[in-house]
mmCIF file of C-alpha atoms in Angstrom:
data_model
loop_
_atom_site.group_PDB
_atom_site.id
_atom_site.type_symbol
_atom_site.label_atom_id
_atom_site.label_comp_id
_atom_site.label_asym_id
_atom_site.label_seq_id
_atom_site.Cartn_x
_atom_site.Cartn_y
_atom_site.Cartn_z
ATOM 1 C CA UNK A 1 -0.481 0.183 0.285
ATOM 2 C CA UNK A 2 2.003 3.049 -1.245
ATOM 3 C CA UNK A 3 2.112 6.480 0.919
ATOM 4 C CA UNK A 4 3.095 10.051 0.307
ATOM 5 C CA UNK A 5 5.181 10.156 3.034
ATOM 6 C CA UNK A 6 6.731 11.820 4.799
ATOM 7 C CA UNK A 7 5.563 15.672 3.712
ATOM 8 C CA UNK A 8 7.118 19.017 5.332
ATOM 9 C CA UNK A 9 4.353 21.147 5.748
ATOM 10 C CA UNK A 10 6.097 24.028 7.853
ATOM 11 C CA UNK A 11 9.794 24.020 9.559
ATOM 12 C CA UNK A 12 10.150 20.403 11.261
ATOM 13 C CA UNK A 13 7.222 20.039 11.249
ATOM 14 C CA UNK A 14 5.975 17.453 8.660
ATOM 15 C CA UNK A 15 3.029 14.208 7.710
ATOM 16 C CA UNK A 16 2.996 10.861 7.978
ATOM 17 C CA UNK A 17 0.988 8.716 6.224
ATOM 18 C CA UNK A 18 0.390 5.422 7.759
ATOM 19 C CA UNK A 19 -1.884 3.560 6.149
ATOM 20 C CA UNK A 20 -5.251 1.379 7.964
ATOM 21 C CA UNK A 21 -5.784 -1.806 6.073
ATOM 22 C CA UNK A 22 -9.079 -2.586 5.150
ATOM 23 C CA UNK A 23 -10.509 0.903 6.508
ATOM 24 C CA UNK A 24 -12.668 2.699 3.970
ATOM 25 C CA UNK A 25 -10.805 5.766 5.184
ATOM 26 C CA UNK A 26 -7.153 4.276 4.003
ATOM 27 C CA UNK A 27 -5.014 6.260 5.889
ATOM 28 C CA UNK A 28 -4.711 8.170 9.283
ATOM 29 C CA UNK A 29 -2.089 12.087 8.887
ATOM 30 C CA UNK A 30 0.919 11.127 11.920
ATOM 31 C CA UNK A 31 2.648 14.602 11.611
ATOM 32 C CA UNK A 32 6.671 14.708 12.973
ATOM 33 C CA UNK A 33 7.798 17.968 15.746
ATOM 34 C CA UNK A 34 11.027 17.972 14.989
ATOM 35 C CA UNK A 35 13.895 18.997 18.063
ATOM 36 C CA UNK A 36 15.201 18.415 20.489
ATOM 37 C CA UNK A 37 12.936 15.978 22.050
ATOM 38 C CA UNK A 38 10.875 15.018 18.838
ATOM 39 C CA UNK A 39 5.951 14.790 19.246
ATOM 40 C CA UNK A 40 4.602 11.957 16.729
ATOM 41 C CA UNK A 41 1.008 12.727 17.179
ATOM 42 C CA UNK A 42 -1.281 9.862 16.821
ATOM 43 C CA UNK A 43 0.209 6.538 15.340
ATOM 44 C CA UNK A 44 -2.447 4.083 13.426
ATOM 45 C CA UNK A 45 -3.681 0.366 13.282
ATOM 46 C CA UNK A 46 -2.020 -2.418 15.508
ATOM 47 C CA UNK A 47 -1.480 -4.425 12.212
ATOM 48 C CA UNK A 48 2.266 -4.955 10.563
ATOM 49 C CA UNK A 49 1.687 -3.047 7.515
ATOM 50 C CA UNK A 50 0.453 0.225 9.761
ATOM 51 C CA UNK A 51 4.220 -0.521 11.441
ATOM 52 C CA UNK A 52 6.137 -1.338 8.410
ATOM 53 C CA UNK A 53 5.655 1.596 6.860
ATOM 54 C CA UNK A 54 5.483 4.584 10.122
ATOM 55 C CA UNK A 55 9.458 3.440 11.063
ATOM 56 C CA UNK A 56 10.217 3.286 7.801
ATOM 57 C CA UNK A 57 8.996 7.409 7.857
ATOM 58 C CA UNK A 58 10.501 7.751 10.972
ATOM 59 C CA UNK A 59 13.359 6.315 9.904
ATOM 60 C CA UNK A 60 14.377 9.019 6.915
ATOM 61 C CA UNK A 61 13.591 11.643 8.524
ATOM 62 C CA UNK A 62 16.729 10.451 11.486
ATOM 63 C CA UNK A 63 14.075 10.971 14.608
ATOM 64 C CA UNK A 64 15.444 9.033 17.149
ATOM 65 C CA UNK A 65 13.010 7.051 19.092
ATOM 66 C CA UNK A 66 15.210 7.833 22.245
ATOM 67 C CA UNK A 67 13.812 11.305 22.528
ATOM 68 C CA UNK A 68 10.248 11.021 21.220
ATOM 69 C CA UNK A 69 7.070 11.800 23.421
ATOM 70 C CA UNK A 70 3.805 10.415 21.683
ATOM 71 C CA UNK A 71 0.678 12.569 22.168
ATOM 72 C CA UNK A 72 -3.346 10.476 21.590
ATOM 73 C CA UNK A 73 -5.814 13.063 19.834
ATOM 74 C CA UNK A 74 -8.594 11.051 20.548
ATOM 75 C CA UNK A 75 -9.240 6.780 21.849
ATOM 76 C CA UNK A 76 -10.043 5.976 18.526
ATOM 77 C CA UNK A 77 -7.718 2.592 16.625
ATOM 78 C CA UNK A 78 -7.162 4.718 13.522
ATOM 79 C CA UNK A 79 -5.068 6.853 15.362
ATOM 80 C CA UNK A 80 -3.352 4.753 18.858
ATOM 81 C CA UNK A 81 -3.009 1.139 17.455
ATOM 82 C CA UNK A 82 1.041 0.831 17.651
ATOM 83 C CA UNK A 83 0.841 3.119 20.084
ATOM 84 C CA UNK A 84 2.931 -0.616 22.940
ATOM 85 C CA UNK A 85 4.786 -1.379 19.854
ATOM 86 C CA UNK A 86 6.441 2.170 19.403
ATOM 87 C CA UNK A 87 5.966 2.798 23.511
ATOM 88 C CA UNK A 88 8.886 -0.681 23.646
ATOM 89 C CA UNK A 89 11.611 0.772 21.241
ATOM 90 C CA UNK A 90 11.198 4.172 23.224
ATOM 91 C CA UNK A 91 11.446 3.369 27.109
ATOM 92 C CA UNK A 92 11.211 6.788 28.395
ATOM 93 C CA UNK A 93 8.386 8.322 26.250
ATOM 94 C CA UNK A 94 5.702 10.304 27.281
ATOM 95 C CA UNK A 95 2.138 9.628 26.197
ATOM 96 C CA UNK A 96 0.209 12.575 26.281
ATOM 97 C CA UNK A 97 -3.477 12.152 26.209
ATOM 98 C CA UNK A 98 -6.614 13.307 26.941
ATOM 99 C CA UNK A 99 -8.299 12.412 30.863
ATOM 100 C CA UNK A 100 -12.305 11.936 29.676
ATOM 101 C CA UNK A 101 -10.079 9.356 26.493
ATOM 102 C CA UNK A 102 -7.771 7.926 28.226
ATOM 103 C CA UNK A 103 -9.054 7.101 31.813
ATOM 104 C CA UNK A 104 -11.772 4.748 29.912
ATOM 105 C CA UNK A 105 -9.726 3.460 27.456
ATOM 106 C CA UNK A 106 -6.998 2.010 29.827
ATOM 107 C CA UNK A 107 -10.015 -0.075 31.875
ATOM 108 C CA UNK A 108 -11.272 -1.453 28.487
ATOM 109 C CA UNK A 109 -7.555 -2.774 27.189
ATOM 110 C CA UNK A 110 -7.227 -4.635 29.786
ATOM 111 C CA UNK A 111 -10.022 -6.224 29.507
ATOM 112 C CA UNK A 112 -10.957 -6.147 25.904
ATOM 113 C CA UNK A 113 -13.458 -8.898 26.334
ATOM 114 C CA UNK A 114 -15.372 -6.637 28.296
ATOM 115 C CA UNK A 115 -14.655 -4.104 25.619
ATOM 116 C CA UNK A 116 -16.701 -6.671 23.020
ATOM 117 C CA UNK A 117 -19.385 -7.774 25.201
ATOM 118 C CA UNK A 118 -20.136 -3.384 25.710
ATOM 119 C CA UNK A 119 -19.477 -3.455 21.923
ATOM 120 C CA UNK A 120 -21.853 -6.038 21.070
ATOM 121 C CA UNK A 121 -24.950 -4.877 23.717
ATOM 122 C CA UNK A 122 -25.463 -1.913 22.453
ATOM 123 C CA UNK A 123 -25.681 -3.352 19.129
ATOM 124 C CA UNK A 124 -28.914 -4.952 20.541
ATOM 125 C CA UNK A 125 -29.959 -2.070 22.042
ATOM 126 C CA UNK A 126 -30.681 0.268 18.811
ATOM 127 C CA UNK A 127 -31.802 -3.127 17.251
ATOM 128 C CA UNK A 128 -29.705 -4.609 14.707
ATOM 129 C CA UNK A 129 -30.824 -7.761 13.366
ATOM 130 C CA UNK A 130 -29.463 -11.131 15.104
ATOM 131 C CA UNK A 131 -28.015 -12.221 11.314
ATOM 132 C CA UNK A 132 -25.591 -9.459 12.102
ATOM 133 C CA UNK A 133 -24.417 -8.719 15.287
ATOM 134 C CA UNK A 134 -22.355 -12.017 14.358
ATOM 135 C CA UNK A 135 -20.585 -11.342 11.662
ATOM 136 C CA UNK A 136 -20.226 -7.663 12.237
ATOM 137 C CA UNK A 137 -16.043 -6.677 12.978
ATOM 138 C CA UNK A 138 -15.187 -4.298 14.976
ATOM 139 C CA UNK A 139 -12.269 -2.302 13.400
ATOM 140 C CA UNK A 140 -11.675 -0.762 17.110
ATOM 141 C CA UNK A 141 -11.284 -3.639 18.460
ATOM 142 C CA UNK A 142 -9.239 -5.435 15.665
ATOM 143 C CA UNK A 143 -6.408 -2.553 15.576
ATOM 144 C CA UNK A 144 -6.592 -1.310 18.923
ATOM 145 C CA UNK A 145 -2.892 -1.952 20.935
ATOM 146 C CA UNK A 146 -1.736 -5.017 23.114
ATOM 147 C CA UNK A 147 -2.560 -3.365 26.109
ATOM 148 C CA UNK A 148 -2.932 -0.755 28.153
ATOM 149 C CA UNK A 149 -0.229 1.867 28.691
ATOM 150 C CA UNK A 150 0.409 4.810 31.138
ATOM 151 C CA UNK A 151 -0.253 8.103 30.358
ATOM 152 C CA UNK A 152 -0.134 11.968 31.300
ATOM 153 C CA UNK A 153 -3.193 13.725 30.540
ATOM 154 C CA UNK A 154 -4.080 17.102 29.376
ATOM 155 C CA UNK A 155 -6.947 19.353 30.217
ATOM 156 C CA UNK A 156 -7.777 22.544 27.537
ATOM 157 C CA UNK A 157 -5.878 24.799 27.952
ATOM 158 C CA UNK A 158 -1.713 23.195 28.944
ATOM 159 C CA UNK A 159 0.897 24.301 26.183
ATOM 160 C CA UNK A 160 3.448 22.119 25.124
ATOM 161 C CA UNK A 161 7.235 23.319 23.348
ATOM 162 C CA UNK A 162 8.070 20.712 20.609
ATOM 163 C CA UNK A 163 10.965 21.887 17.941
ATOM 164 C CA UNK A 164 9.956 25.266 17.591
ATOM 165 C CA UNK A 165 5.901 24.855 18.184
ATOM 166 C CA UNK A 166 4.758 25.654 21.028
ATOM 167 C CA UNK A 167 0.969 24.229 21.235
ATOM 168 C CA UNK A 168 -1.479 25.257 23.635
ATOM 169 C CA UNK A 169 -4.630 21.724 23.660
ATOM 170 C CA UNK A 170 -8.189 22.362 23.923
ATOM 171 C CA UNK A 171 -10.464 20.351 23.937
ATOM 172 C CA UNK A 172 -12.729 18.984 22.775
ATOM 173 C CA UNK A 173 -14.959 16.191 22.654
ATOM 174 C CA UNK A 174 -18.139 15.620 20.271
ATOM 175 C CA UNK A 175 -16.610 12.236 17.504
ATOM 176 C CA UNK A 176 -15.343 10.996 21.315
ATOM 177 C CA UNK A 177 -16.061 12.252 24.627
ATOM 178 C CA UNK A 178 -12.559 14.032 25.268
ATOM 179 C CA UNK A 179 -10.935 14.460 22.062
ATOM 180 C CA UNK A 180 -7.973 16.619 22.025
ATOM 181 C CA UNK A 181 -7.062 19.069 19.448
ATOM 182 C CA UNK A 182 -3.930 21.277 19.373
ATOM 183 C CA UNK A 183 -3.410 25.206 17.893
ATOM 184 C CA UNK A 184 -0.332 27.080 17.336
ATOM 185 C CA UNK A 185 -0.813 30.483 18.066
ATOM 186 C CA UNK A 186 2.486 31.933 16.926
ATOM 187 C CA UNK A 187 1.677 30.279 12.726
ATOM 188 C CA UNK A 188 -2.405 30.089 13.511
ATOM 189 C CA UNK A 189 -2.195 26.618 12.888
ATOM 190 C CA UNK A 190 -5.090 23.440 13.869
ATOM 191 C CA UNK A 191 -3.643 20.026 14.274
ATOM 192 C CA UNK A 192 -7.588 19.241 14.158
ATOM 193 C CA UNK A 193 -7.459 14.729 14.944
ATOM 194 C CA UNK A 194 -11.010 13.372 14.141
ATOM 195 C CA UNK A 195 -13.054 16.908 15.271
ATOM 196 C CA UNK A 196 -11.973 18.943 12.092
ATOM 197 C CA UNK A 197 -12.208 16.904 8.279
ATOM 198 C CA UNK A 198 -12.098 18.219 5.062
ATOM 199 C CA UNK A 199 -12.734 16.153 2.789
ATOM 200 C CA UNK A 200 -15.319 14.420 4.766
ATOM 201 C CA UNK A 201 -17.620 14.731 8.066
ATOM 202 C CA UNK A 202 -16.470 12.872 11.292
ATOM 203 C CA UNK A 203 -18.165 9.992 12.239
ATOM 204 C CA UNK A 204 -20.473 10.998 15.774
ATOM 205 C CA UNK A 205 -21.424 8.878 17.037
ATOM 206 C CA UNK A 206 -23.395 8.139 21.208
ATOM 207 C CA UNK A 207 -21.058 6.694 24.034
ATOM 208 C CA UNK A 208 -22.381 6.250 26.454
ATOM 209 C CA UNK A 209 -22.961 7.573 29.924
ATOM 210 C CA UNK A 210 -22.612 10.682 27.287
ATOM 211 C CA UNK A 211 -26.226 11.977 27.014
ATOM 212 C CA UNK A 212 -26.293 14.165 23.885
ATOM 213 C CA UNK A 213 -22.678 13.613 21.735
ATOM 214 C CA UNK A 214 -23.542 15.651 18.765
ATOM 215 C CA UNK A 215 -24.865 18.786 21.034
ATOM 216 C CA UNK A 216 -20.585 18.323 22.477
ATOM 217 C CA UNK A 217 -19.768 18.513 19.301
ATOM 218 C CA UNK A 218 -21.677 21.302 17.394
ATOM 219 C CA UNK A 219 -20.155 23.353 20.952
ATOM 220 C CA UNK A 220 -16.792 22.286 19.816
ATOM 221 C CA UNK A 221 -16.759 23.148 16.783
ATOM 222 C CA UNK A 222 -17.718 26.704 18.228
ATOM 223 C CA UNK A 223 -15.434 26.881 19.944
ATOM 224 C CA UNK A 224 -12.782 26.615 17.375
ATOM 225 C CA UNK A 225 -14.180 28.325 15.014
ATOM 226 C CA UNK A 226 -13.664 31.824 17.271
ATOM 227 C CA UNK A 227 -10.164 30.852 17.393
ATOM 228 C CA UNK A 228 -7.538 32.703 13.727
ATOM 229 C CA UNK A 229 -7.133 29.511 11.688
ATOM 230 C CA UNK A 230 -5.240 30.518 8.498
ATOM 231 C CA UNK A 231 -5.326 26.275 8.181
ATOM 232 C CA UNK A 232 -5.731 22.770 9.195
ATOM 233 C CA UNK A 233 -4.303 19.888 9.212
ATOM 234 C CA UNK A 234 -6.925 17.023 10.001
ATOM 235 C CA UNK A 235 -6.240 13.043 10.968
ATOM 236 C CA UNK A 236 -7.616 12.153 7.702
ATOM 237 C CA UNK A 237 -6.573 12.894 3.663
ATOM 238 C CA UNK A 238 -5.759 17.172 2.473
ATOM 239 C CA UNK A 239 -5.229 20.147 4.648
ATOM 240 C CA UNK A 240 -7.923 22.697 5.385
ATOM 241 C CA UNK A 241 -7.154 26.099 3.906
ATOM 242 C CA UNK A 242 -10.362 27.385 5.369
ATOM 243 C CA UNK A 243 -11.394 26.598 8.505
ATOM 244 C CA UNK A 244 -14.586 28.168 9.385
ATOM 245 C CA UNK A 245 -16.109 28.050 5.636
ATOM 246 C CA UNK A 246 -15.737 24.500 6.357
ATOM 247 C CA UNK A 247 -17.149 24.605 10.515
ATOM 248 C CA UNK A 248 -19.663 26.204 8.972
ATOM 249 C CA UNK A 249 -20.636 23.195 5.940
ATOM 250 C CA UNK A 250 -20.047 20.936 8.884
ATOM 251 C CA UNK A 251 -22.892 22.941 11.474
ATOM 252 C CA UNK A 252 -25.257 22.372 8.816
ATOM 253 C CA UNK A 253 -24.298 19.450 7.624
ATOM 254 C CA UNK A 254 -26.113 18.471 10.942
ATOM 255 C CA UNK A 255 -28.922 20.214 10.415
ATOM 256 C CA UNK A 256 -29.968 18.662 7.320
ATOM 257 C CA UNK A 257 -29.095 15.632 9.486
ATOM 258 C CA UNK A 258 -31.790 16.672 11.960
ATOM 259 C CA UNK A 259 -34.356 17.929 10.023
ATOM 260 C CA UNK A 260 -33.889 13.908 8.166
ATOM 261 C CA UNK A 261 -34.221 11.860 11.767
ATOM 262 C CA UNK A 262 -37.092 13.971 12.603
ATOM 263 C CA UNK A 263 -38.936 13.507 8.986
ATOM 264 C CA UNK A 264 -38.492 9.159 9.039
ATOM 265 C CA UNK A 265 -39.902 9.422 12.265
ATOM 266 C CA UNK A 266 -42.994 11.652 11.136
ATOM 267 C CA UNK A 267 -43.561 9.436 8.048
ATOM 268 C CA UNK A 268 -43.210 6.147 9.831
ATOM 269 C CA UNK A 269 -44.046 6.140 13.376
ATOM 270 C CA UNK A 270 -42.417 4.461 15.998
ATOM 271 C CA UNK A 271 -38.413 3.055 15.406
ATOM 272 C CA UNK A 272 -35.874 1.246 17.539
ATOM 273 C CA UNK A 273 -31.956 3.427 15.616
ATOM 274 C CA UNK A 274 -31.958 0.469 13.204
ATOM 275 C CA UNK A 275 -34.323 0.869 11.745
ATOM 276 C CA UNK A 276 -33.881 5.162 11.423
ATOM 277 C CA UNK A 277 -30.272 4.003 10.483
ATOM 278 C CA UNK A 278 -30.971 2.414 7.337
ATOM 279 C CA UNK A 279 -33.644 5.044 5.935
ATOM 280 C CA UNK A 280 -31.005 7.940 6.562
ATOM 281 C CA UNK A 281 -29.314 8.873 3.585
ATOM 282 C CA UNK A 282 -25.572 7.767 2.783
ATOM 283 C CA UNK A 283 -22.670 7.695 1.252
ATOM 284 C CA UNK A 284 -22.087 4.172 0.703
ATOM 285 C CA UNK A 285 -20.874 2.262 -2.248
ATOM 286 C CA UNK A 286 -23.872 -0.407 -1.993
ATOM 287 C CA UNK A 287 -27.064 0.479 -4.016
ATOM 288 C CA UNK A 288 -29.611 0.266 -1.068
ATOM 289 C CA UNK A 289 -29.104 -0.652 3.163
ATOM 290 C CA UNK A 290 -28.803 -3.834 3.006
ATOM 291 C CA UNK A 291 -25.133 -3.653 0.438
ATOM 292 C CA UNK A 292 -24.007 -1.730 2.528
ATOM 293 C CA UNK A 293 -21.419 -2.309 3.927
ATOM 294 C CA UNK A 294 -21.329 -4.934 7.329
ATOM 295 C CA UNK A 295 -17.881 -3.512 9.021
ATOM 296 C CA UNK A 296 -19.470 0.180 8.798
ATOM 297 C CA UNK A 297 -22.634 -0.326 9.710
ATOM 298 C CA UNK A 298 -22.104 0.264 13.898
ATOM 299 C CA UNK A 299 -20.465 3.836 12.674
ATOM 300 C CA UNK A 300 -24.005 4.304 10.503
ATOM 301 C CA UNK A 301 -26.684 3.588 13.521
ATOM 302 C CA UNK A 302 -24.088 5.513 16.851
ATOM 303 C CA UNK A 303 -24.291 8.144 13.982
ATOM 304 C CA UNK A 304 -28.302 7.702 13.860
ATOM 305 C CA UNK A 305 -28.081 7.363 17.540
ATOM 306 C CA UNK A 306 -26.233 10.303 18.142
ATOM 307 C CA UNK A 307 -28.625 12.484 15.826
ATOM 308 C CA UNK A 308 -31.883 11.250 17.832
ATOM 309 C CA UNK A 309 -30.430 11.685 21.156
ATOM 310 C CA UNK A 310 -29.612 15.278 20.329
ATOM 311 C CA UNK A 311 -32.898 15.699 19.437
ATOM 312 C CA UNK A 312 -34.559 14.284 22.552
ATOM 313 C CA UNK A 313 -32.068 16.354 24.563
ATOM 314 C CA UNK A 314 -34.336 19.472 22.835
ATOM 315 C CA UNK A 315 -37.353 17.921 24.050
ATOM 316 C CA UNK A 316 -38.524 17.025 20.204
ATOM 317 C CA UNK A 317 -38.129 13.131 20.720
ATOM 318 C CA UNK A 318 -39.455 10.305 23.469
ATOM 319 C CA UNK A 319 -37.352 6.961 24.339
ATOM 320 C CA UNK A 320 -38.541 4.367 25.671
ATOM 321 C CA UNK A 321 -36.800 0.897 25.916
ATOM 322 C CA UNK A 322 -38.754 -2.424 25.130
ATOM 323 C CA UNK A 323 -37.284 -6.053 25.424
ATOM 324 C CA UNK A 324 -33.894 -4.165 26.027
ATOM 325 C CA UNK A 325 -34.523 -2.387 22.390
ATOM 326 C CA UNK A 326 -34.299 1.261 22.816
ATOM 327 C CA UNK A 327 -36.894 3.083 20.765
ATOM 328 C CA UNK A 328 -37.700 6.523 19.679
ATOM 329 C CA UNK A 329 -40.634 8.355 18.218
ATOM 330 C CA UNK A 330 -41.554 12.087 17.840
ATOM 331 C CA UNK A 331 -42.814 13.697 21.038
ATOM 332 C CA UNK A 332 -46.591 14.930 21.325
#
């Protein structure tokens, strides 16, 4: 699987494109800040091809593991799956991560069997047909790190200095409960993780213990939109030259999505989450929902749930549980 990296974006700031085998995303953007101590931002799936590509790029850049720290923007395995293997090469390295993602993630990694049970319990709650539940191979489980690690937790407003850059940590929950992103004020650039993407729309799913993931995401968009950003470097695909314009597009996208979900419930009455998702409009490779790639259905159904949760918080829909399955309807 070819990659185009490493690419020097600014002095001592590089983009490394790590392949994601089996994922429609194709690759994740990994960023290296080179300095007295290096900072590697994200890494990729726990997969031999991903590891081989990343190690080759770091070698080409003469990035010594003895002087390297790691920052993980969020808990998705396509951004952190290699961390255990990288730490084995970098004794004494720090791992930096947001607390609201980092703390629960260590528990999931310590007991992947319980993690898997929790994932499939949500499939039942959301109304997945039994014949699909047993066939889904969730990429978050497949590409995860080998086991727990021990991050230093970052908070909103913390500052990090590496090479010629000083970054301000921004908590931007939504895509995950505790995603962090980085703003470099002196050069007005933003490392956006999966908070703002240019060519695709970030998946905003429902999370256990989070009342309104979509509401959190929209508020995080407003927070970032208030900053003077000249360009953003996202977790996937191309650089974003107009961050404010892209944020406006993302907000309009979700307004349209919310109206679509309301219209589905008006036309069809009480539905479970899976039934709502299959009636929504998706950019899919198949011709209809039944041909939608099975491994991607959890992301689509999770996104439907986040929109239903947001409408519930606005008191526009009601929710009830029947036989362990959640159902939503227009609120009278």
